[in-house]
PDB file of C-alpha atoms in Angstrom:
ATOM      1  CA  MET A 712      19.396  15.390 -66.720  1.00  0.00           C
ATOM      2  CA  LYS A 713      19.057  19.069 -65.690  1.00  0.00           C
ATOM      3  CA  LEU A 714      16.835  20.895 -62.914  1.00  0.00           C
ATOM      4  CA  GLU A 715      16.777  24.560 -62.223  1.00  0.00           C
ATOM      5  CA  THR A 716      15.790  26.237 -58.905  1.00  0.00           C
ATOM      6  CA  GLU A 717      15.950  29.896 -57.938  1.00  0.00           C
ATOM      7  CA  ARG A 718      19.712  29.826 -57.386  1.00  0.00           C
ATOM      8  CA  LEU A 719      20.979  26.515 -58.669  1.00  0.00           C
ATOM      9  CA  ILE A 720      21.334  24.283 -61.526  1.00  0.00           C
ATOM     10  CA  LEU A 721      21.313  20.578 -60.748  1.00  0.00           C
ATOM     11  CA  ARG A 722      22.823  18.702 -63.585  1.00  0.00           C
ATOM     12  CA  ASP A 723      24.357  15.161 -64.575  1.00  0.00           C
ATOM     13  CA  PHE A 724      28.006  14.931 -63.377  1.00  0.00           C
ATOM     14  CA  VAL A 725      30.810  15.112 -66.245  1.00  0.00           C
ATOM     15  CA  LYS A 726      34.323  13.703 -65.676  1.00  0.00           C
ATOM     16  CA  ASP A 727      36.017  16.902 -65.094  1.00  0.00           C
ATOM     17  CA  ASP A 728      33.885  17.540 -62.101  1.00  0.00           C
ATOM     18  CA  TRP A 729      35.981  15.547 -60.058  1.00  0.00           C
ATOM     19  CA  LYS A 730      38.785  18.492 -59.665  1.00  0.00           C
ATOM     20  CA  ARG A 731      36.309  20.805 -57.900  1.00  0.00           C
ATOM     21  CA  ALA A 732      34.716  17.773 -55.741  1.00  0.00           C
ATOM     22  CA  LEU A 733      38.264  16.837 -54.528  1.00  0.00           C
ATOM     23  CA  GLU A 734      38.672  20.482 -53.160  1.00  0.00           C
ATOM     24  CA  TYR A 735      35.800  20.320 -50.996  1.00  0.00           C
ATOM     25  CA  GLU A 736      35.942  16.772 -50.243  1.00  0.00           C
ATOM     26  CA  SER A 737      39.376  17.414 -48.745  1.00  0.00           C
ATOM     27  CA  ASP A 738      38.125  19.941 -46.229  1.00  0.00           C
ATOM     28  CA  PRO A 739      38.039  18.554 -42.693  1.00  0.00           C
ATOM     29  CA  LEU A 740      34.502  19.800 -42.112  1.00  0.00           C
ATOM     30  CA  TYR A 741      33.408  17.712 -45.050  1.00  0.00           C
ATOM     31  CA  LEU A 742      35.052  14.778 -43.798  1.00  0.00           C
ATOM     32  CA  ARG A 743      33.754  14.955 -40.329  1.00  0.00           C
ATOM     33  CA  TYR A 744      30.812  12.761 -40.615  1.00  0.00           C
ATOM     34  CA  TYR A 745      32.202  10.362 -43.267  1.00  0.00           C
ATOM     35  CA  GLU A 746      34.306   7.236 -42.837  1.00  0.00           C
ATOM     36  CA  TRP A 747      37.043   8.660 -45.102  1.00  0.00           C
ATOM     37  CA  THR A 748      39.849  10.406 -43.315  1.00  0.00           C
ATOM     38  CA  GLU A 749      41.230  11.975 -46.721  1.00  0.00           C
ATOM     39  CA  ARG A 750      40.303  11.934 -50.389  1.00  0.00           C
ATOM     40  CA  THR A 751      42.587  11.502 -53.216  1.00  0.00           C
ATOM     41  CA  PRO A 752      42.397  12.274 -56.888  1.00  0.00           C
ATOM     42  CA  GLU A 753      41.814   8.557 -57.614  1.00  0.00           C
ATOM     43  CA  SER A 754      39.097   7.961 -54.844  1.00  0.00           C
ATOM     44  CA  VAL A 755      37.296  11.072 -56.053  1.00  0.00           C
ATOM     45  CA  GLN A 756      37.359  10.287 -59.827  1.00  0.00           C
ATOM     46  CA  GLU A 757      35.857   6.805 -58.987  1.00  0.00           C
ATOM     47  CA  PHE A 758      33.053   8.396 -56.594  1.00  0.00           C
ATOM     48  CA  ILE A 759      32.096  10.718 -59.568  1.00  0.00           C
ATOM     49  CA  GLY A 760      32.384   7.722 -61.945  1.00  0.00           C
ATOM     50  CA  TRP A 761      29.619   5.851 -59.985  1.00  0.00           C
ATOM     51  CA  PHE A 762      27.424   8.890 -60.768  1.00  0.00           C
ATOM     52  CA  ILE A 763      28.234   9.185 -64.335  1.00  0.00           C
ATOM     53  CA  ASN A 764      27.580   5.384 -64.709  1.00  0.00           C
ATOM     54  CA  HIS A 765      24.168   5.976 -63.350  1.00  0.00           C
ATOM     55  CA  GLN A 766      23.273   8.140 -66.413  1.00  0.00           C
ATOM     56  CA  THR A 767      23.571   5.112 -68.686  1.00  0.00           C
ATOM     57  CA  GLN A 768      20.909   2.967 -66.716  1.00  0.00           C
ATOM     58  CA  GLU A 769      17.775   1.918 -68.614  1.00  0.00           C
ATOM     59  CA  PRO A 770      15.494   2.786 -67.127  1.00  0.00           C
ATOM     60  CA  ARG A 771      17.372   5.162 -65.000  1.00  0.00           C
ATOM     61  CA  THR A 772      16.869   4.501 -61.166  1.00  0.00           C
ATOM     62  CA  LYS A 773      19.570   6.732 -59.841  1.00  0.00           C
ATOM     63  CA  PHE A 774      20.139  10.406 -60.237  1.00  0.00           C
ATOM     64  CA  GLN A 775      22.898  11.832 -58.220  1.00  0.00           C
ATOM     65  CA  LEU A 776      23.308  15.433 -59.513  1.00  0.00           C
ATOM     66  CA  ALA A 777      26.093  17.971 -59.549  1.00  0.00           C
ATOM     67  CA  VAL A 778      24.874  21.289 -57.638  1.00  0.00           C
ATOM     68  CA  VAL A 779      26.222  24.362 -59.477  1.00  0.00           C
ATOM     69  CA  LEU A 780      25.496  27.980 -58.544  1.00  0.00           C
ATOM     70  CA  LYS A 781      23.735  29.813 -61.335  1.00  0.00           C
ATOM     71  CA  SER A 782      25.428  32.948 -60.515  1.00  0.00           C
ATOM     72  CA  ASN A 783      28.942  31.827 -61.470  1.00  0.00           C
ATOM     73  CA  ASN A 784      28.614  28.108 -62.344  1.00  0.00           C
ATOM     74  CA  GLN A 785      30.618  26.895 -59.423  1.00  0.00           C
ATOM     75  CA  LEU A 786      30.051  23.315 -58.466  1.00  0.00           C
ATOM     76  CA  ILE A 787      29.397  23.250 -54.602  1.00  0.00           C
ATOM     77  CA  GLY A 788      28.071  19.734 -54.033  1.00  0.00           C
ATOM     78  CA  SER A 789      25.624  17.182 -55.070  1.00  0.00           C
ATOM     79  CA  CYS A 790      22.073  16.037 -54.271  1.00  0.00           C
ATOM     80  CA  GLY A 791      20.404  13.033 -55.606  1.00  0.00           C
ATOM     81  CA  VAL A 792      17.379  10.529 -55.386  1.00  0.00           C
ATOM     82  CA  ARG A 793      17.524   7.028 -56.155  1.00  0.00           C
ATOM     83  CA  MET A 794      15.664   3.685 -56.063  1.00  0.00           C
ATOM     84  CA  ASP A 795      17.280   0.139 -55.462  1.00  0.00           C
ATOM     85  CA  LYS A 796      15.450  -1.402 -58.294  1.00  0.00           C
ATOM     86  CA  VAL A 797      12.947  -0.654 -61.026  1.00  0.00           C
ATOM     87  CA  ASP A 798       9.439  -0.553 -59.809  1.00  0.00           C
ATOM     88  CA  ASP A 799      10.352  -0.103 -56.171  1.00  0.00           C
ATOM     89  CA  LEU A 800       7.689   1.787 -54.152  1.00  0.00           C
ATOM     90  CA  GLU A 801      10.277   3.808 -52.280  1.00  0.00           C
ATOM     91  CA  ALA A 802      13.421   6.163 -52.998  1.00  0.00           C
ATOM     92  CA  ASN A 803      16.046   7.749 -50.898  1.00  0.00           C
ATOM     93  CA  ILE A 804      17.772  10.799 -51.283  1.00  0.00           C
ATOM     94  CA  GLY A 805      21.385  12.165 -50.282  1.00  0.00           C
ATOM     95  CA  TYR A 806      23.349  15.183 -50.765  1.00  0.00           C
ATOM     96  CA  GLU A 807      26.853  16.669 -49.939  1.00  0.00           C
ATOM     97  CA  PHE A 808      27.977  20.153 -50.075  1.00  0.00           C
ATOM     98  CA  ASP A 809      31.167  22.272 -49.816  1.00  0.00           C
ATOM     99  CA  PRO A 810      31.428  23.407 -46.216  1.00  0.00           C
ATOM    100  CA  LYS A 811      32.297  27.008 -47.594  1.00  0.00           C
ATOM    101  CA  HIS A 812      28.581  26.892 -48.812  1.00  0.00           C
ATOM    102  CA  TRP A 813      26.771  25.497 -45.600  1.00  0.00           C
ATOM    103  CA  ASN A 814      24.005  27.355 -43.905  1.00  0.00           C
ATOM    104  CA  ARG A 815      22.931  29.448 -47.154  1.00  0.00           C
ATOM    105  CA  GLY A 816      19.944  27.124 -47.773  1.00  0.00           C
ATOM    106  CA  TYR A 817      21.546  25.357 -50.782  1.00  0.00           C
ATOM    107  CA  ALA A 818      21.028  22.027 -49.488  1.00  0.00           C
ATOM    108  CA  THR A 819      17.238  22.727 -48.652  1.00  0.00           C
ATOM    109  CA  GLU A 820      16.658  24.173 -52.234  1.00  0.00           C
ATOM    110  CA  SER A 821      18.136  21.277 -54.131  1.00  0.00           C
ATOM    111  CA  ALA A 822      16.783  18.719 -51.743  1.00  0.00           C
ATOM    112  CA  HIS A 823      13.274  20.128 -52.279  1.00  0.00           C
ATOM    113  CA  ALA A 824      13.720  19.967 -56.105  1.00  0.00           C
ATOM    114  CA  VAL A 825      15.088  16.398 -55.895  1.00  0.00           C
ATOM    115  CA  VAL A 826      12.133  15.228 -53.574  1.00  0.00           C
ATOM    116  CA  ASP A 827       9.581  16.611 -55.953  1.00  0.00           C
ATOM    117  CA  PHE A 828      11.288  15.185 -58.859  1.00  0.00           C
ATOM    118  CA  GLY A 829      11.519  11.935 -57.053  1.00  0.00           C
ATOM    119  CA  PHE A 830       7.880  11.595 -56.330  1.00  0.00           C
ATOM    120  CA  SER A 831       6.781  12.723 -59.981  1.00  0.00           C
ATOM    121  CA  TYR A 832       9.480  10.784 -61.992  1.00  0.00           C
ATOM    122  CA  PHE A 833       9.601   7.521 -59.844  1.00  0.00           C
ATOM    123  CA  GLY A 834       5.757   7.627 -58.624  1.00  0.00           C
ATOM    124  CA  VAL A 835       7.066   6.299 -55.467  1.00  0.00           C
ATOM    125  CA  HIS A 836       5.025   6.184 -52.070  1.00  0.00           C
ATOM    126  CA  ARG A 837       7.675   7.002 -49.772  1.00  0.00           C
ATOM    127  CA  ILE A 838      11.126   8.870 -49.817  1.00  0.00           C
ATOM    128  CA  TRP A 839      13.574   8.495 -47.044  1.00  0.00           C
ATOM    129  CA  ALA A 840      16.956   9.604 -46.049  1.00  0.00           C
ATOM    130  CA  ASP A 841      19.442   8.973 -43.321  1.00  0.00           C
ATOM    131  CA  CYS A 842      22.134  10.885 -41.539  1.00  0.00           C
ATOM    132  CA  VAL A 843      24.656  10.701 -38.705  1.00  0.00           C
ATOM    133  CA  ALA A 844      22.918  11.668 -35.650  1.00  0.00           C
ATOM    134  CA  ASP A 845      25.802  14.282 -34.740  1.00  0.00           C
ATOM    135  CA  ASN A 846      25.199  16.036 -38.122  1.00  0.00           C
ATOM    136  CA  ILE A 847      22.676  18.434 -36.913  1.00  0.00           C
ATOM    137  CA  GLY A 848      22.598  20.649 -39.918  1.00  0.00           C
ATOM    138  CA  SER A 849      21.649  17.598 -42.172  1.00  0.00           C
ATOM    139  CA  ALA A 850      18.853  16.478 -39.886  1.00  0.00           C
ATOM    140  CA  HIS A 851      17.357  20.086 -39.973  1.00  0.00           C
ATOM    141  CA  VAL A 852      17.525  20.078 -43.927  1.00  0.00           C
ATOM    142  CA  LEU A 853      15.468  16.774 -43.708  1.00  0.00           C
ATOM    143  CA  GLU A 854      12.909  18.240 -41.425  1.00  0.00           C
ATOM    144  CA  LYS A 855      12.626  21.376 -43.339  1.00  0.00           C
ATOM    145  CA  LEU A 856      11.532  18.932 -46.184  1.00  0.00           C
ATOM    146  CA  GLY A 857       8.686  17.912 -43.941  1.00  0.00           C
ATOM    147  CA  MET A 858      10.278  14.534 -43.339  1.00  0.00           C
ATOM    148  CA  LYS A 859       9.605  12.674 -40.131  1.00  0.00           C
ATOM    149  CA  LEU A 860      11.888  11.192 -37.882  1.00  0.00           C
ATOM    150  CA  GLU A 861      11.292   7.565 -38.062  1.00  0.00           C
ATOM    151  CA  GLY A 862      13.843   6.109 -35.821  1.00  0.00           C
ATOM    152  CA  ARG A 863      17.294   6.427 -34.292  1.00  0.00           C
ATOM    153  CA  LEU A 864      19.820   3.424 -34.966  1.00  0.00           C
ATOM    154  CA  ARG A 865      21.885   3.271 -31.991  1.00  0.00           C
ATOM    155  CA  GLU A 866      25.709   2.802 -32.805  1.00  0.00           C
ATOM    156  CA  LYS A 867      25.077   1.858 -36.068  1.00  0.00           C
ATOM    157  CA  THR A 868      28.317   2.498 -37.829  1.00  0.00           C
ATOM    158  CA  TYR A 869      31.864   2.574 -36.491  1.00  0.00           C
ATOM    159  CA  PHE A 870      34.399   4.846 -37.865  1.00  0.00           C
ATOM    160  CA  LYS A 871      37.254   7.166 -36.677  1.00  0.00           C
ATOM    161  CA  GLY A 872      37.334   5.273 -33.692  1.00  0.00           C
ATOM    162  CA  ARG A 873      33.915   5.676 -32.406  1.00  0.00           C
ATOM    163  CA  TRP A 874      30.158   4.423 -32.889  1.00  0.00           C
ATOM    164  CA  TRP A 875      27.933   6.768 -34.439  1.00  0.00           C
ATOM    165  CA  ASP A 876      23.965   6.658 -34.258  1.00  0.00           C
ATOM    166  CA  GLU A 877      22.159   7.169 -37.583  1.00  0.00           C
ATOM    167  CA  LEU A 878      18.855   8.942 -37.911  1.00  0.00           C
ATOM    168  CA  ILE A 879      16.139   7.772 -40.427  1.00  0.00           C
ATOM    169  CA  TYR A 880      13.702  10.313 -41.928  1.00  0.00           C
ATOM    170  CA  ALA A 881      10.801   9.872 -44.277  1.00  0.00           C
ATOM    171  CA  ILE A 882       8.001  11.516 -46.061  1.00  0.00           C
ATOM    172  CA  LEU A 883       4.944   9.836 -47.925  1.00  0.00           C
ATOM    173  CA  ALA A 884       3.456  11.004 -51.191  1.00  0.00           C
ATOM    174  CA  ASP A 885       0.375  12.439 -49.662  1.00  0.00           C
ATOM    175  CA  GLU A 886       2.427  14.106 -46.912  1.00  0.00           C
ATOM    176  CA  TRP A 887       4.569  15.757 -49.596  1.00  0.00           C
ATOM    177  CA  GLN A 888       1.710  17.131 -51.330  1.00  0.00           C
ATOM    178  CA  MET A 889       0.667  18.761 -48.122  1.00  0.00           C
ATOM    179  CA  HIS A 890       3.969  20.197 -47.370  1.00  0.00           C
ATOM    180  CA  LYS A 891       4.155  21.799 -50.874  1.00  0.00           C
ATOM    181  CA  GLN A 892       0.923  23.655 -50.148  1.00  0.00           C
ATOM    182  CA  ASP A 893       2.688  25.540 -47.258  1.00  0.00           C
ATOM    183  CA  HIS A 894       6.382  25.498 -48.756  1.00  0.00           C
ATOM    184  CA  PRO A 895       5.863  25.774 -52.580  1.00  0.00           C
ATOM    185  CA  VAL A 896       8.518  23.905 -54.514  1.00  0.00           C
ATOM    186  CA  ARG A 897       9.855  26.076 -57.498  1.00  0.00           C
ATOM    187  CA  TRP A 898      11.994  24.110 -60.047  1.00  0.00           C
ATOM    188  CA  LYS A 899      11.748  23.069 -63.434  1.00  0.00           C
ATOM    189  CA  GLN A 900      13.446  20.472 -65.752  1.00  0.00           C
ATOM    190  CA  ILE A 901      15.459  21.772 -68.491  1.00  0.00           C
ATOM    191  CA  GLU A 902      15.482  19.955 -71.917  1.00  0.00           C
ATOM    192  CA  GLU A 903      18.779  19.889 -73.567  1.00  0.00           C
TER     193      GLU A 903
END
């Protein structure tokens, strides 16, 4: 699987990607909104291994793709769409990026492509996402996608010695079509 946007390639993960992922997943800024306090080679290899295992599903219901800069082929994060089971009527998205590449529009660019792919590939009615409420940058990405805040789950998760609220966002298929009229989505699937 490979998707191309203006500045990015979103492709299936390969085993060696764990080394670069470990670099950015070890950054304290990256770890701020995760339960993890550190990342090890073993934990990142297992993490990337899950994404690689999704590639063998038949039919495939999970696409967590490596996000690579076109300019230099550097892995800068991941973005994906997934359904819990075949024939689900909804899917969810998630993404993570190297903090050195935050605030450059990469999350929005890749998520636009992934949401559009999710609606066209899966034919779902709804795509949703969640984020830690303190993660304002992630909430802004979801809002730029045209997603609407559906709720705030107060003190939903406990980690790093405190409770964290979680925000739930979603967009419906017809809302996505309207959103695309004002915010054209430019991506293509590359056949290999």
